[in-house]
Structures are given as C-alpha cells and as structure tokens.
Amino acid sequence: MVIFLVIILSVLVFVHEGGHYLVARALGVRVTEFMLGFPGPNIGFTWHGTKFGVTAVPLGGYARVCGMEPGEESPHLAGLMRVVYQHGTIDMEDAARELGISDDDAFAGLEQLVEWGTIEMPRKTDDYNTYRAPERDGYESGQAREVPDEQAFYESERRQQYRSLGFFKRCAILLAGPAMNLLFAIVVFVIIYSVLGFDVVDQATGATTHMTVDPGRAIMAGFNYIGAVFMAILGLFNPQTAAETVSNSTSIVGIAVMSKTAFDAGFTEFLAFSAMISVSLGLMNMLPIPPLDGGRFIIEIYQLIRRKNITMRALNALSAAGMMLVFGFFLIMLNQDIQRFVFGNWS
C-alpha cells in the first residue's frame, strides 16, 4: 500500500508542481528547485538554473518559485548584491559595515536575496552568517566577480522574481498547479473511455460489451466528474452538509488502501483512481486557506485591492490558522479511515 501511495502521490505532485514550474519559467521567473518530497536533504541535478531531485522523504513535493516572500522589498538589495558578488564570500556583519547599515537591515536584505536565488544561504558548517555568490555563468560558488553596473544588475535580478509580475501573471503561476491536475484527469478520462475502452453489462441478458466513445464525450465525462467533486467540496462551507462531506472524505491512509485495491483491480482501475485523486488534489488546493494555492490567490486579490503587500507576520498568522484547520480535518478523516479500514466498524 505504501508503494502504491508513493507512486500516485509522486506522479500527481509532479504534475501539480510541474504546472507552477512551467508557467513561472514561461513568464521569466526563476525557479531554483523542483523537488519530489518534503523540503530537506536531497539529491539531484541542476539544469538551466533549477535543481531537480528527490528529498529524503519522497511524499509531496515543491517548486521553489523565487520572489514569493511576503512583505515589502528591502531598500538595500542593490548594494548587498554588489558587496556579495565583489567579495564572493562575505559575513553578514561585514556586509553591514561596508554599506553603513544595521546588522538587522543587512540580515533582512541578504535573506531576501537568498529567496530570490541571487545569493547562496549560509551553510551548516559556517561559524557565522556567511553568504556567497552562486555558481553561475562560469563562476564557482563563492568566487568573486565584478559588478560593473549595480543598478542594472539589481533590475536584471528583480525581473526574474514573482513579485515583479503583475496581478494576472502572478495568478497564472498560482493556478497553474491545480489546472495541471485537472488537465491530467481529463487526459486520463480520454485514455480510458476513448482508447482503452470500458465494459458495459446488459442488465437484461447479462452480456458484457467492450466499447469506446469519442474524445468529446470522454472530455464531457471528465468535466462532469470535476463538477461533482467541486459541488462536494462546496459542501464543506454549508453547515448542513459539512459533517456529511467530511464523513465521505478520506485521509492519506484511505488513499493508500484504495490505491492498492484499484491496482489489484487492473491497470484501467488504477488509472481511473489516479484521475480521481488528481481532481481532488487540484480542487482542494483551490480552497481559500493559506498556504494552499487558493489562499495565496485570495491574498493576491487582497493586495490588489489594498495596493499594499501583506506583511510576513500577517501571512505567518494566516498560514498557521489555515494549517490548524487543515490539520483538524486531517485528524477527523484519519480517525474515520482507521475505524473503517483497520477496525472495520465504520459504516
């Protein structure tokens, strides 16, 4: 069950994060990492400035799109870029002294440049907060290089950040992940109903007929299923149906059990189950709860209306509240799955 769970989640997370990655790169935004698994120790390779790989815990995944950090932009970024690149390797305190700013301002600016993928973060082996120019354009990590035009360099780096984009382009990046999950499901529906085919049993005679339908009808079947799941999720926001919606949902334990059952039933069933989970993953990510994609989308709308970036403190508070809500749902569904699949006493 664990193997099938990892296979399904790895494929679907790859599809989801691939959507974020492809749209971000198409819009000229830097993506420093594309990983399968929780953030942590990883192995992989670097291609076109992005490190692709697998982490130590290969469940979930992420694409690190640069420039998504909340709050206002540090006013010292241009100078800090120049100082780090000209030295190659420099401690935070030395950078602060050279620019005549406080240690706190230097630290905040340097951390923002790390988020931008412009410089490298301190290593665990460093005794101090040591920052380095990255391995790029033929230079090694930590190697000094000239910065002929400080302002031009800053503007070049900023153009590669999520925060430099307008509202609609930012939203395109945010919604690309869920959209890819739904597109994956539609493609699977077409493969099943128009290519592999399905069996229809005549209730009168008991005869089984294997048949296919045209892609248009298969696509409509996919959209009908997406609509049904969407309406079910809306039930979470209705006090009269919320309990029933949660009761009919499942946790990662249930997904593991059902993925094994679907695989035992055959390749077509396993493929159909993957499409169903992909739809759920895509639509659940659209819930207006930070840090889900839907939550970030709502924040973008708020920032557009207020014409002011949300602060780090506010985002952390919203994310903490959102995660508590999601974790609460998870515990309820986990208990349901344990009762249902382990003890067999859940109807």
mmCIF file of C-alpha atoms in Angstrom:
data_model
loop_
_atom_site.group_PDB
_atom_site.id
_atom_site.type_symbol
_atom_site.label_atom_id
_atom_site.label_comp_id
_atom_site.label_asym_id
_atom_site.label_seq_id
_atom_site.Cartn_x
_atom_site.Cartn_y
_atom_site.Cartn_z
ATOM 1 C CA MET A 1 0.000 0.000 0.000
ATOM 2 C CA VAL A 2 2.851 2.357 0.847
ATOM 3 C CA ILE A 3 4.471 1.739 -2.537
ATOM 4 C CA PHE A 4 1.265 2.478 -4.450
ATOM 5 C CA LEU A 5 0.620 5.545 -2.297
ATOM 6 C CA VAL A 6 4.098 6.900 -3.059
ATOM 7 C CA ILE A 7 3.641 6.206 -6.783
ATOM 8 C CA ILE A 8 0.302 8.007 -7.001
ATOM 9 C CA LEU A 9 1.312 10.992 -4.878
ATOM 10 C CA SER A 10 4.684 11.349 -6.607
ATOM 11 C CA VAL A 11 3.091 11.411 -10.063
ATOM 12 C CA LEU A 12 0.301 13.798 -9.076
ATOM 13 C CA VAL A 13 2.582 16.153 -7.149
ATOM 14 C CA PHE A 14 4.993 16.131 -10.095
ATOM 15 C CA VAL A 15 2.086 17.130 -12.346
ATOM 16 C CA HIS A 16 0.922 19.816 -9.903
ATOM 17 C CA GLU A 17 4.313 21.386 -9.247
ATOM 18 C CA GLY A 18 5.169 20.999 -12.925
ATOM 19 C CA GLY A 19 2.335 23.404 -13.674
ATOM 20 C CA HIS A 20 3.797 26.023 -11.331
ATOM 21 C CA TYR A 21 7.272 25.460 -12.767
ATOM 22 C CA LEU A 22 6.325 25.638 -16.453
ATOM 23 C CA VAL A 23 4.243 28.799 -16.156
ATOM 24 C CA ALA A 24 6.813 30.516 -13.931
ATOM 25 C CA ARG A 25 9.630 29.779 -16.376
ATOM 26 C CA ALA A 26 7.437 30.809 -19.326
ATOM 27 C CA LEU A 27 6.956 34.185 -17.617
ATOM 28 C CA GLY A 28 10.694 34.554 -16.993
ATOM 29 C CA VAL A 29 10.573 33.846 -13.245
ATOM 30 C CA ARG A 30 13.487 31.966 -11.671
ATOM 31 C CA VAL A 31 12.770 28.581 -10.082
ATOM 32 C CA THR A 32 15.729 27.352 -8.032
ATOM 33 C CA GLU A 33 14.381 23.921 -7.007
ATOM 34 C CA PHE A 34 11.906 21.338 -8.304
ATOM 35 C CA MET A 35 11.763 18.520 -5.770
ATOM 36 C CA LEU A 36 9.693 15.448 -5.052
ATOM 37 C CA GLY A 37 9.333 15.132 -1.290
ATOM 38 C CA PHE A 38 9.319 17.295 1.799
ATOM 39 C CA PRO A 39 11.988 20.037 1.999
ATOM 40 C CA GLY A 40 15.232 18.692 3.430
ATOM 41 C CA PRO A 41 18.321 16.732 2.347
ATOM 42 C CA ASN A 42 18.115 15.898 -1.340
ATOM 43 C CA ILE A 43 19.929 14.522 -4.351
ATOM 44 C CA GLY A 44 19.542 15.643 -7.949
ATOM 45 C CA PHE A 45 20.994 17.589 -10.831
ATOM 46 C CA THR A 46 20.915 21.222 -11.941
ATOM 47 C CA TRP A 47 19.556 22.219 -15.359
ATOM 48 C CA HIS A 48 19.049 25.783 -16.575
ATOM 49 C CA GLY A 49 19.404 27.160 -13.057
ATOM 50 C CA THR A 50 16.920 24.752 -11.445
ATOM 51 C CA LYS A 51 17.912 21.812 -9.271
ATOM 52 C CA PHE A 52 15.696 18.788 -9.962
ATOM 53 C CA GLY A 53 15.726 15.926 -7.493
ATOM 54 C CA VAL A 54 14.241 13.830 -4.715
ATOM 55 C CA THR A 55 14.361 14.593 -1.000
ATOM 56 C CA ALA A 56 14.856 12.186 1.885
ATOM 57 C CA VAL A 57 11.084 11.952 2.462
ATOM 58 C CA PRO A 58 9.573 11.356 -1.015
ATOM 59 C CA LEU A 59 5.997 12.357 -0.178
ATOM 60 C CA GLY A 60 4.643 15.597 -1.589
ATOM 61 C CA GLY A 61 6.892 17.993 -3.426
ATOM 62 C CA TYR A 62 7.516 21.614 -4.238
ATOM 63 C CA ALA A 63 8.771 24.052 -6.850
ATOM 64 C CA ARG A 64 10.669 26.950 -5.265
ATOM 65 C CA VAL A 65 9.477 29.944 -7.289
ATOM 66 C CA CYS A 66 11.674 32.926 -6.437
ATOM 67 C CA GLY A 67 10.372 36.210 -5.146
ATOM 68 C CA MET A 68 7.232 34.913 -3.432
ATOM 69 C CA GLU A 69 8.287 36.110 0.019
ATOM 70 C CA PRO A 70 5.735 38.430 1.671
ATOM 71 C CA GLY A 71 6.336 41.979 2.887
ATOM 72 C CA GLU A 72 7.960 44.991 1.334
ATOM 73 C CA GLU A 73 11.210 44.868 -0.575
ATOM 74 C CA SER A 74 14.395 45.763 1.315
ATOM 75 C CA PRO A 75 15.836 49.122 0.156
ATOM 76 C CA HIS A 76 19.390 47.750 0.421
ATOM 77 C CA LEU A 77 19.214 44.923 -2.116
ATOM 78 C CA ALA A 78 21.243 46.571 -4.881
ATOM 79 C CA GLY A 79 24.149 47.369 -2.574
ATOM 80 C CA LEU A 80 24.061 43.951 -0.909
ATOM 81 C CA MET A 81 24.127 42.228 -4.321
ATOM 82 C CA ARG A 82 27.223 44.190 -5.310
ATOM 83 C CA VAL A 83 29.013 43.560 -1.994
ATOM 84 C CA VAL A 84 28.395 39.806 -2.039
ATOM 85 C CA TYR A 85 29.403 39.371 -5.672
ATOM 86 C CA GLN A 86 32.517 41.528 -5.420
ATOM 87 C CA HIS A 87 33.734 39.623 -2.344
ATOM 88 C CA GLY A 88 32.430 36.247 -3.461
ATOM 89 C CA THR A 89 32.022 35.237 0.180
ATOM 90 C CA ILE A 90 31.141 37.658 2.970
ATOM 91 C CA ASP A 91 29.752 37.594 6.511
ATOM 92 C CA MET A 92 26.569 39.493 7.289
ATOM 93 C CA GLU A 93 28.293 41.832 9.758
ATOM 94 C CA ASP A 94 30.990 42.745 7.240
ATOM 95 C CA ALA A 95 28.365 43.494 4.585
ATOM 96 C CA ALA A 96 26.513 45.738 7.053
ATOM 97 C CA ARG A 97 29.665 47.690 7.902
ATOM 98 C CA GLU A 98 30.649 48.128 4.264
ATOM 99 C CA LEU A 99 27.218 49.579 3.393
ATOM 100 C CA GLY A 100 26.846 51.525 6.642
ATOM 101 C CA ILE A 101 23.582 49.837 7.653
ATOM 102 C CA SER A 102 22.470 47.927 10.731
ATOM 103 C CA ASP A 103 23.034 44.187 11.126
ATOM 104 C CA ASP A 104 19.271 43.655 11.171
ATOM 105 C CA ASP A 105 18.805 45.507 7.876
ATOM 106 C CA ALA A 106 21.680 43.594 6.310
ATOM 107 C CA PHE A 107 20.309 40.259 7.527
ATOM 108 C CA ALA A 108 16.801 41.007 6.209
ATOM 109 C CA GLY A 109 18.152 42.057 2.813
ATOM 110 C CA LEU A 110 20.504 39.093 2.489
ATOM 111 C CA GLU A 111 17.745 36.636 3.382
ATOM 112 C CA GLN A 112 15.541 38.217 0.729
ATOM 113 C CA LEU A 113 18.313 37.775 -1.839
ATOM 114 C CA VAL A 114 18.506 34.112 -0.842
ATOM 115 C CA GLU A 115 14.773 33.835 -1.587
ATOM 116 C CA TRP A 116 15.448 35.485 -4.954
ATOM 117 C CA GLY A 117 18.072 32.852 -5.799
ATOM 118 C CA THR A 118 20.587 35.709 -6.236
ATOM 119 C CA ILE A 119 22.975 34.530 -3.499
ATOM 120 C CA GLU A 120 23.518 31.333 -1.512
ATOM 121 C CA MET A 121 22.387 30.954 2.081
ATOM 122 C CA PRO A 122 24.837 30.204 4.936
ATOM 123 C CA ARG A 123 25.933 26.598 5.255
ATOM 124 C CA LYS A 124 25.679 24.451 8.369
ATOM 125 C CA THR A 125 29.480 24.343 8.544
ATOM 126 C CA ASP A 126 29.779 28.161 8.654
ATOM 127 C CA ASP A 127 30.652 29.712 12.011
ATOM 128 C CA TYR A 128 28.915 32.961 11.076
ATOM 129 C CA ASN A 129 26.100 34.153 8.788
ATOM 130 C CA THR A 130 28.186 33.751 5.641
ATOM 131 C CA TYR A 131 26.666 34.417 2.222
ATOM 132 C CA ARG A 132 28.117 33.503 -1.163
ATOM 133 C CA ALA A 133 27.766 34.429 -4.808
ATOM 134 C CA PRO A 134 26.239 31.387 -6.568
ATOM 135 C CA GLU A 135 27.746 29.018 -9.106
ATOM 136 C CA ARG A 136 26.664 30.755 -12.296
ATOM 137 C CA ASP A 137 27.952 31.996 -15.670
ATOM 138 C CA GLY A 138 31.192 30.045 -15.402
ATOM 139 C CA TYR A 139 31.956 31.175 -11.855
ATOM 140 C CA GLU A 140 32.236 28.771 -8.927
ATOM 141 C CA SER A 141 30.237 29.148 -5.712
ATOM 142 C CA GLY A 142 31.821 31.843 -3.555
ATOM 143 C CA GLN A 143 34.071 33.145 -6.327
ATOM 144 C CA ALA A 144 34.395 36.938 -6.556
ATOM 145 C CA ARG A 145 33.264 38.692 -9.725
ATOM 146 C CA GLU A 146 32.858 42.255 -10.954
ATOM 147 C CA VAL A 147 29.547 44.146 -10.944
ATOM 148 C CA PRO A 148 30.043 46.954 -13.490
ATOM 149 C CA ASP A 149 26.583 48.495 -13.018
ATOM 150 C CA GLU A 150 24.972 47.954 -9.607
ATOM 151 C CA GLN A 151 21.530 49.256 -10.601
ATOM 152 C CA ALA A 152 21.389 47.320 -13.877
ATOM 153 C CA PHE A 153 22.358 44.144 -12.039
ATOM 154 C CA TYR A 154 19.621 44.713 -9.447
ATOM 155 C CA GLU A 155 16.989 45.350 -12.126
ATOM 156 C CA SER A 156 18.059 42.221 -14.025
ATOM 157 C CA GLU A 157 17.663 40.095 -10.903
ATOM 158 C CA ARG A 158 14.353 41.669 -9.934
ATOM 159 C CA ARG A 159 12.820 40.965 -13.359
ATOM 160 C CA GLN A 160 13.265 37.254 -12.615
ATOM 161 C CA GLN A 161 11.156 37.402 -9.448
ATOM 162 C CA TYR A 162 7.498 36.557 -8.862
ATOM 163 C CA ARG A 163 6.999 39.894 -7.087
ATOM 164 C CA SER A 164 7.970 41.798 -10.232
ATOM 165 C CA LEU A 165 4.958 40.454 -12.148
ATOM 166 C CA GLY A 166 1.520 41.981 -12.463
ATOM 167 C CA PHE A 167 -1.612 40.577 -10.830
ATOM 168 C CA PHE A 168 -2.760 38.339 -13.684
ATOM 169 C CA LYS A 169 0.659 36.772 -14.276
ATOM 170 C CA ARG A 170 1.044 36.035 -10.568
ATOM 171 C CA CYS A 171 -2.362 34.384 -10.535
ATOM 172 C CA ALA A 172 -1.430 32.343 -13.614
ATOM 173 C CA ILE A 173 1.509 30.862 -11.686
ATOM 174 C CA LEU A 174 -0.613 30.158 -8.608
ATOM 175 C CA LEU A 175 -3.457 28.497 -10.519
ATOM 176 C CA ALA A 176 -1.218 26.531 -12.878
ATOM 177 C CA GLY A 177 -0.731 23.703 -10.355
ATOM 178 C CA PRO A 178 -4.426 22.914 -9.801
ATOM 179 C CA ALA A 179 -5.090 23.431 -13.520
ATOM 180 C CA MET A 180 -2.493 20.791 -14.407
ATOM 181 C CA ASN A 181 -4.119 18.322 -12.003
ATOM 182 C CA LEU A 182 -7.483 18.840 -13.678
ATOM 183 C CA LEU A 183 -5.937 18.611 -17.153
ATOM 184 C CA PHE A 184 -4.219 15.367 -16.152
ATOM 185 C CA ALA A 185 -7.583 13.956 -15.074
ATOM 186 C CA ILE A 186 -9.228 14.970 -18.361
ATOM 187 C CA VAL A 187 -6.433 13.294 -20.346
ATOM 188 C CA VAL A 188 -6.852 10.118 -18.293
ATOM 189 C CA PHE A 189 -10.612 10.126 -18.934
ATOM 190 C CA VAL A 190 -9.929 10.343 -22.668
ATOM 191 C CA ILE A 191 -7.419 7.470 -22.478
ATOM 192 C CA ILE A 192 -9.844 5.271 -20.539
ATOM 193 C CA TYR A 193 -13.070 5.990 -22.436
ATOM 194 C CA SER A 194 -11.706 6.588 -25.954
ATOM 195 C CA VAL A 195 -8.576 4.421 -26.129
ATOM 196 C CA LEU A 196 -8.627 1.574 -23.587
ATOM 197 C CA GLY A 197 -12.404 1.258 -23.576
ATOM 198 C CA PHE A 198 -14.764 0.077 -20.850
ATOM 199 C CA ASP A 199 -17.201 -2.781 -20.261
ATOM 200 C CA VAL A 200 -20.986 -2.308 -20.283
ATOM 201 C CA VAL A 201 -23.215 -5.058 -18.870
ATOM 202 C CA ASP A 202 -26.666 -5.558 -20.368
ATOM 203 C CA GLN A 203 -28.939 -5.874 -17.330
ATOM 204 C CA ALA A 204 -31.495 -7.931 -19.276
ATOM 205 C CA THR A 205 -29.197 -10.547 -20.801
ATOM 206 C CA GLY A 206 -26.095 -10.249 -18.604
ATOM 207 C CA ALA A 207 -23.945 -9.918 -21.723
ATOM 208 C CA THR A 208 -20.836 -7.734 -21.438
ATOM 209 C CA THR A 209 -19.858 -5.400 -24.278
ATOM 210 C CA HIS A 210 -16.491 -3.674 -24.513
ATOM 211 C CA MET A 211 -16.871 -0.238 -26.074
ATOM 212 C CA THR A 212 -15.276 3.166 -26.559
ATOM 213 C CA VAL A 213 -16.692 6.665 -27.054
ATOM 214 C CA ASP A 214 -15.416 9.659 -28.974
ATOM 215 C CA PRO A 215 -12.960 12.017 -27.167
ATOM 216 C CA GLY A 216 -15.596 14.746 -26.900
ATOM 217 C CA ARG A 217 -17.858 12.567 -24.775
ATOM 218 C CA ALA A 218 -14.883 11.427 -22.715
ATOM 219 C CA ILE A 219 -13.929 15.049 -22.034
ATOM 220 C CA MET A 220 -17.506 15.823 -21.010
ATOM 221 C CA ALA A 221 -17.435 12.867 -18.623
ATOM 222 C CA GLY A 222 -14.267 14.318 -17.105
ATOM 223 C CA PHE A 223 -15.835 17.746 -16.652
ATOM 224 C CA ASN A 224 -18.951 16.181 -15.149
ATOM 225 C CA TYR A 225 -16.815 14.385 -12.572
ATOM 226 C CA ILE A 226 -14.859 17.580 -11.800
ATOM 227 C CA GLY A 227 -18.163 19.397 -11.316
ATOM 228 C CA ALA A 228 -19.427 16.712 -8.942
ATOM 229 C CA VAL A 229 -16.265 16.916 -6.811
ATOM 230 C CA PHE A 230 -16.460 20.706 -6.832
ATOM 231 C CA MET A 231 -20.029 20.622 -5.524
ATOM 232 C CA ALA A 232 -18.988 18.133 -2.840
ATOM 233 C CA ILE A 233 -16.189 20.438 -1.677
ATOM 234 C CA LEU A 234 -18.640 23.342 -1.543
ATOM 235 C CA GLY A 235 -20.499 21.224 0.986
ATOM 236 C CA LEU A 236 -17.701 21.968 3.468
ATOM 237 C CA PHE A 237 -18.907 25.561 3.642
ATOM 238 C CA ASN A 238 -22.527 24.628 4.305
ATOM 239 C CA PRO A 239 -23.204 23.871 7.999
ATOM 240 C CA GLN A 240 -25.970 21.475 6.990
ATOM 241 C CA THR A 241 -23.727 19.332 4.760
ATOM 242 C CA ALA A 242 -20.218 19.888 6.211
ATOM 243 C CA ALA A 243 -20.331 16.851 8.512
ATOM 244 C CA GLU A 244 -21.559 14.578 5.715
ATOM 245 C CA THR A 245 -18.878 15.892 3.333
ATOM 246 C CA VAL A 246 -16.106 15.195 5.843
ATOM 247 C CA SER A 247 -17.586 11.757 6.581
ATOM 248 C CA ASN A 248 -17.438 10.880 2.870
ATOM 249 C CA SER A 249 -13.841 12.067 2.561
ATOM 250 C CA THR A 250 -10.668 10.119 3.212
ATOM 251 C CA SER A 251 -7.150 10.717 4.513
ATOM 252 C CA ILE A 252 -3.801 9.505 3.267
ATOM 253 C CA VAL A 253 -4.476 6.141 4.953
ATOM 254 C CA GLY A 254 -7.643 5.673 2.917
ATOM 255 C CA ILE A 255 -5.843 6.706 -0.270
ATOM 256 C CA ALA A 256 -3.171 4.080 0.417
ATOM 257 C CA VAL A 257 -5.747 1.328 0.949
ATOM 258 C CA MET A 258 -7.834 2.295 -2.078
ATOM 259 C CA SER A 259 -4.772 2.658 -4.330
ATOM 260 C CA LYS A 260 -3.814 -0.961 -3.576
ATOM 261 C CA THR A 261 -7.405 -2.085 -4.210
ATOM 262 C CA ALA A 262 -7.503 -0.177 -7.503
ATOM 263 C CA PHE A 263 -4.194 -1.694 -8.617
ATOM 264 C CA ASP A 264 -5.427 -5.201 -7.834
ATOM 265 C CA ALA A 265 -8.497 -4.486 -9.984
ATOM 266 C CA GLY A 266 -6.340 -3.786 -13.034
ATOM 267 C CA PHE A 267 -4.446 -1.043 -14.818
ATOM 268 C CA THR A 268 -7.571 0.777 -16.005
ATOM 269 C CA GLU A 269 -8.998 0.964 -12.483
ATOM 270 C CA PHE A 270 -5.675 2.205 -11.114
ATOM 271 C CA LEU A 271 -5.535 4.856 -13.847
ATOM 272 C CA ALA A 272 -9.102 5.953 -13.089
ATOM 273 C CA PHE A 273 -8.342 6.146 -9.368
ATOM 274 C CA SER A 274 -5.291 8.332 -10.124
ATOM 275 C CA ALA A 275 -7.517 10.709 -12.101
ATOM 276 C CA MET A 276 -9.988 10.937 -9.222
ATOM 277 C CA ILE A 277 -7.249 11.735 -6.703
ATOM 278 C CA SER A 278 -5.794 14.284 -9.141
ATOM 279 C CA VAL A 279 -9.139 16.095 -9.302
ATOM 280 C CA SER A 280 -9.408 16.124 -5.509
ATOM 281 C CA LEU A 281 -5.825 17.380 -5.153
ATOM 282 C CA GLY A 282 -6.374 20.153 -7.680
ATOM 283 C CA LEU A 283 -9.684 21.371 -6.260
ATOM 284 C CA MET A 284 -8.654 21.069 -2.598
ATOM 285 C CA ASN A 285 -5.634 23.228 -3.375
ATOM 286 C CA MET A 286 -8.070 25.913 -4.508
ATOM 287 C CA LEU A 287 -9.593 26.247 -1.041
ATOM 288 C CA PRO A 288 -9.135 29.855 0.169
ATOM 289 C CA ILE A 289 -6.864 28.779 3.009
ATOM 290 C CA PRO A 290 -3.190 29.863 3.179
ATOM 291 C CA PRO A 291 -0.735 28.354 2.396
ATOM 292 C CA LEU A 292 -2.771 26.491 -0.260
ATOM 293 C CA ASP A 293 -2.794 27.918 -3.790
ATOM 294 C CA GLY A 294 -6.327 29.196 -3.276
ATOM 295 C CA GLY A 295 -5.225 31.006 -0.136
ATOM 296 C CA ARG A 296 -2.371 32.681 -1.978
ATOM 297 C CA PHE A 297 -4.818 33.648 -4.717
ATOM 298 C CA ILE A 298 -7.072 35.355 -2.162
ATOM 299 C CA ILE A 299 -4.052 37.190 -0.764
ATOM 300 C CA GLU A 300 -3.192 38.440 -4.255
ATOM 301 C CA ILE A 301 -6.730 39.794 -4.609
ATOM 302 C CA TYR A 302 -6.442 41.479 -1.195
ATOM 303 C CA GLN A 303 -3.116 43.054 -2.134
ATOM 304 C CA LEU A 304 -4.553 44.273 -5.436
ATOM 305 C CA ILE A 305 -7.473 45.958 -3.669
ATOM 306 C CA ARG A 306 -5.397 47.423 -0.830
ATOM 307 C CA ARG A 307 -2.407 48.197 -3.094
ATOM 308 C CA LYS A 308 -0.177 47.022 -0.289
ATOM 309 C CA ASN A 309 1.789 43.808 0.246
ATOM 310 C CA ILE A 310 0.742 41.626 3.150
ATOM 311 C CA THR A 311 3.335 41.504 5.930
ATOM 312 C CA MET A 312 5.339 38.429 6.904
ATOM 313 C CA ARG A 313 3.697 38.470 10.326
ATOM 314 C CA ALA A 314 0.200 38.519 8.858
ATOM 315 C CA LEU A 315 0.990 35.764 6.344
ATOM 316 C CA ASN A 316 2.502 33.568 9.070
ATOM 317 C CA ALA A 317 -0.599 34.060 11.221
ATOM 318 C CA LEU A 318 -2.951 33.234 8.343
ATOM 319 C CA SER A 319 -0.862 30.214 7.356
ATOM 320 C CA ALA A 320 -0.802 28.938 10.947
ATOM 321 C CA ALA A 321 -4.582 29.281 11.235
ATOM 322 C CA GLY A 322 -5.048 27.609 7.859
ATOM 323 C CA MET A 323 -2.764 24.715 8.740
ATOM 324 C CA MET A 324 -4.601 24.205 12.038
ATOM 325 C CA LEU A 325 -7.877 23.975 10.131
ATOM 326 C CA VAL A 326 -6.437 21.561 7.566
ATOM 327 C CA PHE A 327 -4.809 19.500 10.326
ATOM 328 C CA GLY A 328 -8.134 19.325 12.155
ATOM 329 C CA PHE A 329 -9.854 17.947 9.044
ATOM 330 C CA PHE A 330 -6.960 15.519 8.601
ATOM 331 C CA LEU A 331 -7.298 14.138 12.137
ATOM 332 C CA ILE A 332 -11.048 13.626 11.704
ATOM 333 C CA MET A 333 -10.595 11.814 8.393
ATOM 334 C CA LEU A 334 -7.643 9.813 9.739
ATOM 335 C CA ASN A 335 -9.806 8.554 12.604
ATOM 336 C CA GLN A 336 -12.531 7.643 10.118
ATOM 337 C CA ASP A 337 -10.069 5.676 7.979
ATOM 338 C CA ILE A 338 -8.593 3.831 10.965
ATOM 339 C CA GLN A 339 -12.079 2.867 12.123
ATOM 340 C CA ARG A 340 -13.132 1.896 8.590
ATOM 341 C CA PHE A 341 -10.058 0.058 7.273
ATOM 342 C CA VAL A 342 -8.305 -1.154 10.443
ATOM 343 C CA PHE A 343 -11.131 -1.972 12.824
ATOM 344 C CA GLY A 344 -13.884 -2.368 10.243
ATOM 345 C CA ASN A 345 -16.511 -0.664 12.398
ATOM 346 C CA TRP A 346 -17.257 2.451 10.362
ATOM 347 C CA SER A 347 -20.280 2.269 8.088
#
